[in-house]
Amino acid sequence: MHDGELTSRSKPTMADVAAKVGVSRALVSLVFRGQPGASQETRDRVFAAAEELGYRPDNAARLLARGRSRTLGVMVTVHQSFQADLVEGIYPEAERLGYDVLLSATAPSRDEAKAVEALLSHRCEALILLGPNAERSALDALGRRAVVAVVGRRLSGIQVDSIHTADTKGIRQAVDHLVDLGHRRIVHVDGGKEPGSADRRRAYRAAMRRHDLSDRVLPGAHDEEAGMAAARRLLAEDSLPTAVVAGNDRCAIGLLHTFGRAGLEFPRDISIVGFDDNHLSHLSHIDLTTVHQDAAGLAQAAVHAATDRLEDETRAPAEIVLDPKLVVRGTTGPPPF
């Protein structure tokens, strides 16, 4: 007997249950759907036969028959490590509330529209979008088609829940920390058009003004290549800043890589601060000072925002803001004088 034959023969069907009880498959289907049409005695016999055969009804099919899939669709960008941390938090909370999770990834060859439509085509009841780049108008239109929770962007006044960290507070903490250490020449490598970047850029400039310091923003992105490019640009200049605040941890890791290969040591020669506190930042050879975002808290809030609106259609979309916390590690110290 082939393995495929063993698998197919060992999995009982609804027809097997019906044959064992001596009733029609349609009647067994009514029993499993909880609909009238069978006596209590027949119901008991059907459940006993199913238990003896090891048959389990198709929960997904049953839920779809009721117009419910109890599935949350999550759009994720595969190369963003902080989003992986968010996904880890979404699964257990969704399962605790009785929902399944379906992932759909964006990639250079797969845009956000394709990722979202794939989730909708699989009958996901609500969508959780991690760091989408779509325009506000597009997100608003999507929010009128389905329940949508957006993580990582500050949005209000449109038909989606917005769950994000108080980016302004986080950047202010980073700049204040560096100034307290004695830094005055602090550069910001921003995240370009990435979610949260505009708020972080504005917060950096405001924090520098509050300390009567000159600001300087280098264009970047939320990836290592942007950090490496910014480091090369700074190394080509006559003098280095004493500290850099990166748009996120991946950018900060790119800065560390290129500065390190140029012979600089941290924090003796230059201090680096990231933003996210993803799982790589904790590693001893990186040991990155960074602004911690509560990935578990953001994930749980997103799941609850989505499921609460599924269960209560009268609930309006909300903006949920979590506080950040600066985590000081080995990449920051007093400036070289």
mmCIF file of C-alpha atoms in Angstrom:
data_model
loop_
_atom_site.group_PDB
_atom_site.id
_atom_site.type_symbol
_atom_site.label_atom_id
_atom_site.label_comp_id
_atom_site.label_asym_id
_atom_site.label_seq_id
_atom_site.Cartn_x
_atom_site.Cartn_y
_atom_site.Cartn_z
ATOM 1 C CA MET A 1 0.000 0.000 0.000
ATOM 2 C CA HIS A 2 1.344 3.433 -0.952
ATOM 3 C CA ASP A 3 1.591 6.241 1.587
ATOM 4 C CA GLY A 4 -0.991 8.278 -0.352
ATOM 5 C CA GLU A 5 -3.468 5.380 -0.215
ATOM 6 C CA LEU A 6 -2.910 4.999 3.505
ATOM 7 C CA THR A 7 -3.576 8.674 4.102
ATOM 8 C CA SER A 8 -6.716 8.792 2.004
ATOM 9 C CA ARG A 9 -8.160 5.599 3.495
ATOM 10 C CA SER A 10 -7.374 6.547 7.060
ATOM 11 C CA LYS A 11 -9.275 9.845 6.931
ATOM 12 C CA PRO A 12 -12.995 9.230 7.547
ATOM 13 C CA THR A 13 -15.629 11.252 5.734
ATOM 14 C CA MET A 14 -19.171 12.387 6.449
ATOM 15 C CA ALA A 15 -20.345 9.615 4.126
ATOM 16 C CA ASP A 16 -18.594 7.057 6.364
ATOM 17 C CA VAL A 17 -20.479 8.397 9.390
ATOM 18 C CA ALA A 18 -23.781 8.260 7.496
ATOM 19 C CA ALA A 19 -23.133 4.659 6.413
ATOM 20 C CA LYS A 20 -22.303 3.586 9.958
ATOM 21 C CA VAL A 21 -25.465 5.123 11.389
ATOM 22 C CA GLY A 22 -27.625 4.029 8.450
ATOM 23 C CA VAL A 23 -28.898 7.469 7.504
ATOM 24 C CA SER A 24 -28.332 9.827 4.593
ATOM 25 C CA ARG A 25 -25.294 12.071 4.299
ATOM 26 C CA ALA A 26 -27.659 15.062 4.141
ATOM 27 C CA LEU A 27 -29.092 14.169 7.553
ATOM 28 C CA VAL A 28 -25.591 13.874 9.050
ATOM 29 C CA SER A 29 -24.792 17.280 7.600
ATOM 30 C CA LEU A 30 -27.859 18.753 9.307
ATOM 31 C CA VAL A 31 -26.707 17.295 12.631
ATOM 32 C CA PHE A 32 -23.221 18.764 12.376
ATOM 33 C CA ARG A 33 -24.619 22.171 11.379
ATOM 34 C CA GLY A 34 -26.965 22.131 14.369
ATOM 35 C CA GLN A 35 -30.064 22.462 12.212
ATOM 36 C CA PRO A 36 -33.447 20.808 12.864
ATOM 37 C CA GLY A 37 -34.511 17.638 11.051
ATOM 38 C CA ALA A 38 -33.092 14.831 13.184
ATOM 39 C CA SER A 39 -34.303 13.319 16.458
ATOM 40 C CA GLN A 40 -32.154 13.509 19.566
ATOM 41 C CA GLU A 41 -31.565 9.757 19.343
ATOM 42 C CA THR A 42 -30.252 10.118 15.776
ATOM 43 C CA ARG A 43 -28.048 13.038 16.801
ATOM 44 C CA ASP A 44 -26.547 10.986 19.609
ATOM 45 C CA ARG A 45 -25.877 8.085 17.240
ATOM 46 C CA VAL A 46 -24.246 10.403 14.665
ATOM 47 C CA PHE A 47 -21.923 11.949 17.246
ATOM 48 C CA ALA A 48 -21.069 8.514 18.671
ATOM 49 C CA ALA A 49 -20.258 7.171 15.207
ATOM 50 C CA ALA A 50 -18.142 10.224 14.406
ATOM 51 C CA GLU A 51 -16.235 9.745 17.649
ATOM 52 C CA GLU A 52 -15.676 6.052 16.954
ATOM 53 C CA LEU A 53 -14.481 6.714 13.383
ATOM 54 C CA GLY A 54 -12.386 9.705 14.358
ATOM 55 C CA TYR A 55 -14.292 12.010 12.010
ATOM 56 C CA ARG A 56 -14.003 15.762 12.544
ATOM 57 C CA PRO A 57 -16.361 18.112 10.679
ATOM 58 C CA ASP A 58 -14.809 20.757 8.458
ATOM 59 C CA ASN A 59 -15.014 23.793 10.695
ATOM 60 C CA ALA A 60 -14.046 26.177 7.908
ATOM 61 C CA ALA A 61 -16.809 24.925 5.639
ATOM 62 C CA ARG A 62 -19.353 25.078 8.454
ATOM 63 C CA LEU A 63 -18.403 28.635 9.328
ATOM 64 C CA LEU A 64 -18.547 29.730 5.688
ATOM 65 C CA ALA A 65 -22.028 28.223 5.418
ATOM 66 C CA ARG A 66 -23.026 30.607 8.204
ATOM 67 C CA GLY A 67 -21.332 33.526 6.444
ATOM 68 C CA ARG A 68 -18.413 33.522 8.905
ATOM 69 C CA SER A 69 -14.842 32.401 8.352
ATOM 70 C CA ARG A 70 -13.436 33.594 11.701
ATOM 71 C CA THR A 71 -10.180 34.237 9.857
ATOM 72 C CA LEU A 72 -8.022 37.334 10.184
ATOM 73 C CA GLY A 73 -5.934 38.190 7.156
ATOM 74 C CA VAL A 74 -2.530 39.709 7.900
ATOM 75 C CA MET A 75 -0.487 41.582 5.297
ATOM 76 C CA VAL A 76 3.218 41.429 6.109
ATOM 77 C CA THR A 77 6.427 42.542 4.406
ATOM 78 C CA VAL A 78 8.748 39.556 4.448
ATOM 79 C CA HIS A 79 12.033 41.432 4.926
ATOM 80 C CA GLN A 80 10.925 43.588 7.879
ATOM 81 C CA SER A 81 12.099 41.807 11.016
ATOM 82 C CA PHE A 82 9.936 43.920 13.346
ATOM 83 C CA GLN A 83 6.864 42.794 11.416
ATOM 84 C CA ALA A 84 7.892 39.207 12.097
ATOM 85 C CA ASP A 85 7.830 40.096 15.801
ATOM 86 C CA LEU A 86 4.307 41.478 15.317
ATOM 87 C CA VAL A 87 3.137 38.283 13.599
ATOM 88 C CA GLU A 88 4.434 36.239 16.531
ATOM 89 C CA GLY A 89 2.148 38.258 18.782
ATOM 90 C CA ILE A 90 -0.880 38.143 16.484
ATOM 91 C CA TYR A 91 -1.157 34.358 16.290
ATOM 92 C CA PRO A 92 -1.652 33.489 19.980
ATOM 93 C CA GLU A 93 -4.082 36.347 20.627
ATOM 94 C CA ALA A 94 -6.179 35.535 17.561
ATOM 95 C CA GLU A 95 -6.286 31.849 18.487
ATOM 96 C CA ARG A 96 -7.249 32.704 22.061
ATOM 97 C CA LEU A 97 -10.260 34.571 20.689
ATOM 98 C CA GLY A 98 -11.205 31.724 18.353
ATOM 99 C CA TYR A 99 -9.861 33.145 15.094
ATOM 100 C CA ASP A 100 -7.506 31.664 12.527
ATOM 101 C CA VAL A 101 -4.772 33.744 10.884
ATOM 102 C CA LEU A 102 -3.875 33.830 7.197
ATOM 103 C CA LEU A 103 -0.720 35.625 6.035
ATOM 104 C CA SER A 104 -0.176 37.340 2.700
ATOM 105 C CA ALA A 105 3.225 38.855 1.989
ATOM 106 C CA THR A 106 4.341 41.838 -0.025
ATOM 107 C CA ALA A 107 7.605 41.646 -1.944
ATOM 108 C CA PRO A 108 9.333 43.538 -4.752
ATOM 109 C CA SER A 109 7.376 41.418 -7.229
ATOM 110 C CA ARG A 110 4.095 41.495 -5.257
ATOM 111 C CA ASP A 111 2.523 44.804 -4.329
ATOM 112 C CA GLU A 112 0.154 45.589 -1.466
ATOM 113 C CA ALA A 113 -2.948 45.479 -3.663
ATOM 114 C CA LYS A 114 -2.228 41.858 -4.672
ATOM 115 C CA ALA A 115 -1.501 40.858 -1.085
ATOM 116 C CA VAL A 116 -4.769 42.379 0.132
ATOM 117 C CA GLU A 117 -6.916 40.946 -2.658
ATOM 118 C CA ALA A 118 -5.519 37.482 -1.925
ATOM 119 C CA LEU A 119 -6.698 37.792 1.671
ATOM 120 C CA LEU A 120 -10.142 38.991 0.647
ATOM 121 C CA SER A 121 -10.474 36.187 -1.899
ATOM 122 C CA HIS A 122 -9.878 33.681 0.892
ATOM 123 C CA ARG A 123 -12.864 35.068 2.799
ATOM 124 C CA CYS A 124 -10.894 36.721 5.586
ATOM 125 C CA GLU A 125 -13.373 38.559 7.786
ATOM 126 C CA ALA A 126 -10.977 41.316 8.820
ATOM 127 C CA LEU A 127 -7.579 42.549 7.683
ATOM 128 C CA ILE A 128 -4.578 43.551 9.789
ATOM 129 C CA LEU A 129 -2.118 45.506 7.660
ATOM 130 C CA LEU A 130 1.419 45.784 9.020
ATOM 131 C CA GLY A 131 3.097 49.020 7.930
ATOM 132 C CA PRO A 132 1.208 49.612 4.671
ATOM 133 C CA ASN A 133 2.454 52.316 2.317
ATOM 134 C CA ALA A 134 -0.905 52.818 0.599
ATOM 135 C CA GLU A 135 -2.439 56.280 0.377
ATOM 136 C CA ARG A 136 -4.959 57.342 3.023
ATOM 137 C CA SER A 137 -7.724 57.403 0.421
ATOM 138 C CA ALA A 138 -6.968 53.816 -0.630
ATOM 139 C CA LEU A 139 -6.971 52.622 2.982
ATOM 140 C CA ASP A 140 -10.247 54.448 3.605
ATOM 141 C CA ALA A 141 -11.816 52.778 0.574
ATOM 142 C CA LEU A 142 -10.566 49.373 1.733
ATOM 143 C CA GLY A 143 -11.978 50.055 5.203
ATOM 144 C CA ARG A 144 -15.405 50.456 3.652
ATOM 145 C CA ARG A 145 -15.136 47.002 2.081
ATOM 146 C CA ALA A 146 -13.905 45.135 5.144
ATOM 147 C CA VAL A 147 -12.900 45.613 8.766
ATOM 148 C CA VAL A 148 -9.308 46.896 8.626
ATOM 149 C CA ALA A 149 -6.737 47.533 11.364
ATOM 150 C CA VAL A 150 -3.483 49.256 10.384
ATOM 151 C CA VAL A 151 -0.372 48.770 12.529
ATOM 152 C CA GLY A 152 2.519 51.222 12.409
ATOM 153 C CA ARG A 153 0.859 54.308 10.942
ATOM 154 C CA ARG A 154 -0.823 57.285 12.576
ATOM 155 C CA LEU A 155 -4.201 57.540 10.869
ATOM 156 C CA SER A 156 -7.400 59.222 11.964
ATOM 157 C CA GLY A 157 -10.611 60.297 10.315
ATOM 158 C CA ILE A 158 -10.795 57.322 7.939
ATOM 159 C CA GLN A 159 -12.562 53.968 8.116
ATOM 160 C CA VAL A 160 -9.706 51.931 9.652
ATOM 161 C CA ASP A 161 -8.370 51.296 13.137
ATOM 162 C CA SER A 162 -4.880 52.744 13.623
ATOM 163 C CA ILE A 163 -2.513 51.086 16.100
ATOM 164 C CA HIS A 164 0.914 52.632 16.478
ATOM 165 C CA THR A 165 3.677 53.712 18.829
ATOM 166 C CA ALA A 166 4.020 57.339 19.882
ATOM 167 C CA ASP A 167 6.922 57.923 17.484
ATOM 168 C CA THR A 168 7.393 61.528 18.612
ATOM 169 C CA LYS A 169 8.003 60.447 22.204
ATOM 170 C CA GLY A 170 10.449 57.760 21.136
ATOM 171 C CA ILE A 171 12.625 60.031 19.031
ATOM 172 C CA ARG A 172 12.562 62.695 21.734
ATOM 173 C CA GLN A 173 13.821 60.132 24.240
ATOM 174 C CA ALA A 174 16.645 59.174 21.859
ATOM 175 C CA VAL A 175 17.766 62.758 21.266
ATOM 176 C CA ASP A 176 17.496 63.665 24.962
ATOM 177 C CA HIS A 177 19.617 60.634 25.851
ATOM 178 C CA LEU A 178 22.354 61.654 23.420
ATOM 179 C CA VAL A 179 22.307 65.291 24.548
ATOM 180 C CA ASP A 180 22.552 64.197 28.187
ATOM 181 C CA LEU A 181 25.672 62.237 27.227
ATOM 182 C CA GLY A 182 27.178 65.440 25.794
ATOM 183 C CA HIS A 183 26.450 65.060 22.074
ATOM 184 C CA ARG A 184 25.774 68.173 20.015
ATOM 185 C CA ARG A 185 26.339 67.023 16.421
ATOM 186 C CA ILE A 186 23.537 64.514 16.003
ATOM 187 C CA VAL A 187 22.395 63.418 12.535
ATOM 188 C CA HIS A 188 19.147 61.660 11.665
ATOM 189 C CA VAL A 189 18.984 59.086 8.844
ATOM 190 C CA ASP A 190 15.285 59.000 8.075
ATOM 191 C CA GLY A 191 13.056 56.300 6.639
ATOM 192 C CA GLY A 192 12.067 58.086 3.456
ATOM 193 C CA LYS A 193 8.433 57.299 2.650
ATOM 194 C CA GLU A 194 8.227 54.342 5.030
ATOM 195 C CA PRO A 195 5.393 54.277 7.613
ATOM 196 C CA GLY A 196 6.141 56.459 10.639
ATOM 197 C CA SER A 197 9.107 58.168 8.997
ATOM 198 C CA ALA A 198 7.532 61.612 8.653
ATOM 199 C CA ASP A 199 6.595 61.685 12.343
ATOM 200 C CA ARG A 200 10.067 60.553 13.399
ATOM 201 C CA ARG A 201 11.715 63.137 11.152
ATOM 202 C CA ARG A 202 9.565 65.953 12.550
ATOM 203 C CA ALA A 203 10.186 64.741 16.103
ATOM 204 C CA TYR A 204 13.962 64.746 15.577
ATOM 205 C CA ARG A 205 13.935 68.317 14.282
ATOM 206 C CA ALA A 206 11.701 69.483 17.125
ATOM 207 C CA ALA A 207 13.915 67.800 19.732
ATOM 208 C CA MET A 208 17.060 69.371 18.284
ATOM 209 C CA ARG A 209 15.420 72.815 18.280
ATOM 210 C CA ARG A 210 14.393 72.366 21.882
ATOM 211 C CA HIS A 211 18.086 71.865 22.752
ATOM 212 C CA ASP A 212 19.136 74.822 20.543
ATOM 213 C CA LEU A 213 21.053 72.465 18.253
ATOM 214 C CA SER A 214 21.327 72.396 14.474
ATOM 215 C CA ASP A 215 19.537 69.496 12.810
ATOM 216 C CA ARG A 216 20.615 67.496 9.786
ATOM 217 C CA VAL A 217 18.535 64.841 8.066
ATOM 218 C CA LEU A 218 19.985 62.372 5.560
ATOM 219 C CA PRO A 219 17.486 60.613 3.273
ATOM 220 C CA GLY A 220 17.210 56.903 3.941
ATOM 221 C CA ALA A 221 14.872 53.943 4.214
ATOM 222 C CA HIS A 222 14.003 51.198 6.668
ATOM 223 C CA ASP A 223 16.696 48.772 5.528
ATOM 224 C CA GLU A 224 20.377 48.028 5.969
ATOM 225 C CA GLU A 225 21.327 49.376 2.535
ATOM 226 C CA ALA A 226 20.101 52.852 3.497
ATOM 227 C CA GLY A 227 22.197 52.797 6.659
ATOM 228 C CA MET A 228 25.255 51.646 4.754
ATOM 229 C CA ALA A 229 24.801 54.375 2.138
ATOM 230 C CA ALA A 230 24.411 57.055 4.818
ATOM 231 C CA ALA A 231 27.548 55.847 6.593
ATOM 232 C CA ARG A 232 29.566 55.975 3.373
ATOM 233 C CA ARG A 233 28.356 59.521 2.764
ATOM 234 C CA LEU A 234 29.342 60.631 6.264
ATOM 235 C CA LEU A 235 32.743 58.925 6.045
ATOM 236 C CA ALA A 236 33.491 60.867 2.856
ATOM 237 C CA GLU A 237 33.054 64.203 4.653
ATOM 238 C CA ASP A 238 35.714 66.169 6.522
ATOM 239 C CA SER A 239 34.282 65.403 9.962
ATOM 240 C CA LEU A 240 31.831 62.915 11.402
ATOM 241 C CA PRO A 241 28.851 63.661 13.616
ATOM 242 C CA THR A 242 29.258 62.315 17.126
ATOM 243 C CA ALA A 243 25.926 60.460 16.998
ATOM 244 C CA VAL A 244 23.340 59.178 14.533
ATOM 245 C CA VAL A 245 19.660 58.468 15.174
ATOM 246 C CA ALA A 246 18.495 55.940 12.585
ATOM 247 C CA GLY A 247 14.963 55.613 11.230
ATOM 248 C CA ASN A 248 14.761 52.013 12.423
ATOM 249 C CA ASP A 249 16.958 49.165 13.668
ATOM 250 C CA ARG A 250 17.719 47.757 10.229
ATOM 251 C CA CYS A 251 19.038 51.126 9.112
ATOM 252 C CA ALA A 252 21.064 51.358 12.324
ATOM 253 C CA ILE A 253 22.582 47.922 11.683
ATOM 254 C CA GLY A 254 23.656 49.115 8.228
ATOM 255 C CA LEU A 255 25.366 52.116 9.843
ATOM 256 C CA LEU A 256 27.128 49.865 12.346
ATOM 257 C CA HIS A 257 28.321 47.569 9.574
ATOM 258 C CA THR A 258 29.889 50.249 7.377
ATOM 259 C CA PHE A 259 31.321 52.348 10.200
ATOM 260 C CA GLY A 260 32.733 49.190 11.762
ATOM 261 C CA ARG A 261 34.423 48.116 8.538
ATOM 262 C CA ALA A 262 35.985 51.579 8.374
ATOM 263 C CA GLY A 263 37.621 50.927 11.741
ATOM 264 C CA LEU A 264 35.287 52.929 13.991
ATOM 265 C CA GLU A 265 34.355 51.585 17.412
ATOM 266 C CA PHE A 266 31.063 52.076 19.238
ATOM 267 C CA PRO A 267 30.508 54.175 21.220
ATOM 268 C CA ARG A 268 34.119 55.399 21.449
ATOM 269 C CA ASP A 269 34.123 57.018 17.998
ATOM 270 C CA ILE A 270 30.420 57.468 17.269
ATOM 271 C CA SER A 271 27.103 56.621 18.937
ATOM 272 C CA ILE A 272 24.185 54.965 17.115
ATOM 273 C CA VAL A 273 20.516 54.757 18.131
ATOM 274 C CA GLY A 274 17.862 52.676 16.349
ATOM 275 C CA PHE A 275 14.095 52.424 16.521
ATOM 276 C CA ASP A 276 11.965 49.263 16.965
ATOM 277 C CA ASP A 277 14.012 47.018 19.284
ATOM 278 C CA ASN A 278 13.587 44.046 16.975
ATOM 279 C CA HIS A 279 14.935 40.636 17.970
ATOM 280 C CA LEU A 280 18.287 41.236 16.227
ATOM 281 C CA SER A 281 19.069 44.336 18.302
ATOM 282 C CA HIS A 282 19.393 42.231 21.452
ATOM 283 C CA LEU A 283 22.263 40.138 20.065
ATOM 284 C CA SER A 284 25.521 40.692 21.908
ATOM 285 C CA HIS A 285 27.559 41.555 18.812
ATOM 286 C CA ILE A 286 25.012 44.263 17.885
ATOM 287 C CA ASP A 287 23.957 45.436 21.371
ATOM 288 C CA LEU A 288 22.008 48.348 19.873
ATOM 289 C CA THR A 289 20.645 51.250 21.882
ATOM 290 C CA THR A 290 17.159 51.657 20.444
ATOM 291 C CA VAL A 291 13.620 52.869 21.001
ATOM 292 C CA HIS A 292 11.552 49.871 22.056
ATOM 293 C CA GLN A 293 8.177 49.332 20.434
ATOM 294 C CA ASP A 294 5.905 46.912 22.296
ATOM 295 C CA ALA A 295 5.432 44.350 19.519
ATOM 296 C CA ALA A 296 3.243 42.081 21.647
ATOM 297 C CA GLY A 297 1.102 44.996 22.795
ATOM 298 C CA LEU A 298 0.692 46.338 19.244
ATOM 299 C CA ALA A 299 -0.219 42.862 17.986
ATOM 300 C CA GLN A 300 -2.783 42.267 20.717
ATOM 301 C CA ALA A 301 -4.328 45.705 20.226
ATOM 302 C CA ALA A 302 -4.647 45.083 16.482
ATOM 303 C CA VAL A 303 -6.341 41.723 16.983
ATOM 304 C CA HIS A 304 -8.777 43.191 19.493
ATOM 305 C CA ALA A 305 -9.514 46.199 17.290
ATOM 306 C CA ALA A 306 -10.403 43.901 14.395
ATOM 307 C CA THR A 307 -12.399 41.331 16.347
ATOM 308 C CA ASP A 308 -14.260 43.919 18.425
ATOM 309 C CA ARG A 309 -15.576 45.538 15.267
ATOM 310 C CA LEU A 310 -16.501 42.154 13.820
ATOM 311 C CA GLU A 311 -18.530 41.362 16.911
ATOM 312 C CA ASP A 312 -20.004 44.867 17.254
ATOM 313 C CA GLU A 313 -20.773 46.526 13.932
ATOM 314 C CA THR A 314 -21.722 49.771 15.687
ATOM 315 C CA ARG A 315 -18.193 50.326 17.006
ATOM 316 C CA ALA A 316 -16.378 53.096 15.176
ATOM 317 C CA PRO A 317 -12.706 52.765 14.150
ATOM 318 C CA ALA A 318 -10.267 53.940 16.810
ATOM 319 C CA GLU A 319 -6.703 55.199 17.090
ATOM 320 C CA ILE A 320 -4.690 53.256 19.672
ATOM 321 C CA VAL A 321 -1.310 54.669 20.718
ATOM 322 C CA LEU A 322 1.270 52.775 22.784
ATOM 323 C CA ASP A 323 4.169 54.424 24.578
ATOM 324 C CA PRO A 324 7.764 53.663 23.528
ATOM 325 C CA LYS A 325 10.713 53.158 25.850
ATOM 326 C CA LEU A 326 14.370 53.881 25.179
ATOM 327 C CA VAL A 327 16.550 50.817 25.779
ATOM 328 C CA VAL A 328 20.161 51.820 26.406
ATOM 329 C CA ARG A 329 22.764 49.277 25.326
ATOM 330 C CA GLY A 330 26.324 49.377 24.088
ATOM 331 C CA THR A 331 26.174 51.620 21.010
ATOM 332 C CA THR A 332 25.801 54.923 22.874
ATOM 333 C CA GLY A 333 28.199 56.737 25.166
ATOM 334 C CA PRO A 334 29.844 60.159 25.626
ATOM 335 C CA PRO A 335 31.187 61.815 22.466
ATOM 336 C CA PRO A 336 34.890 61.712 21.626
ATOM 337 C CA PHE A 337 36.503 64.999 22.667
#
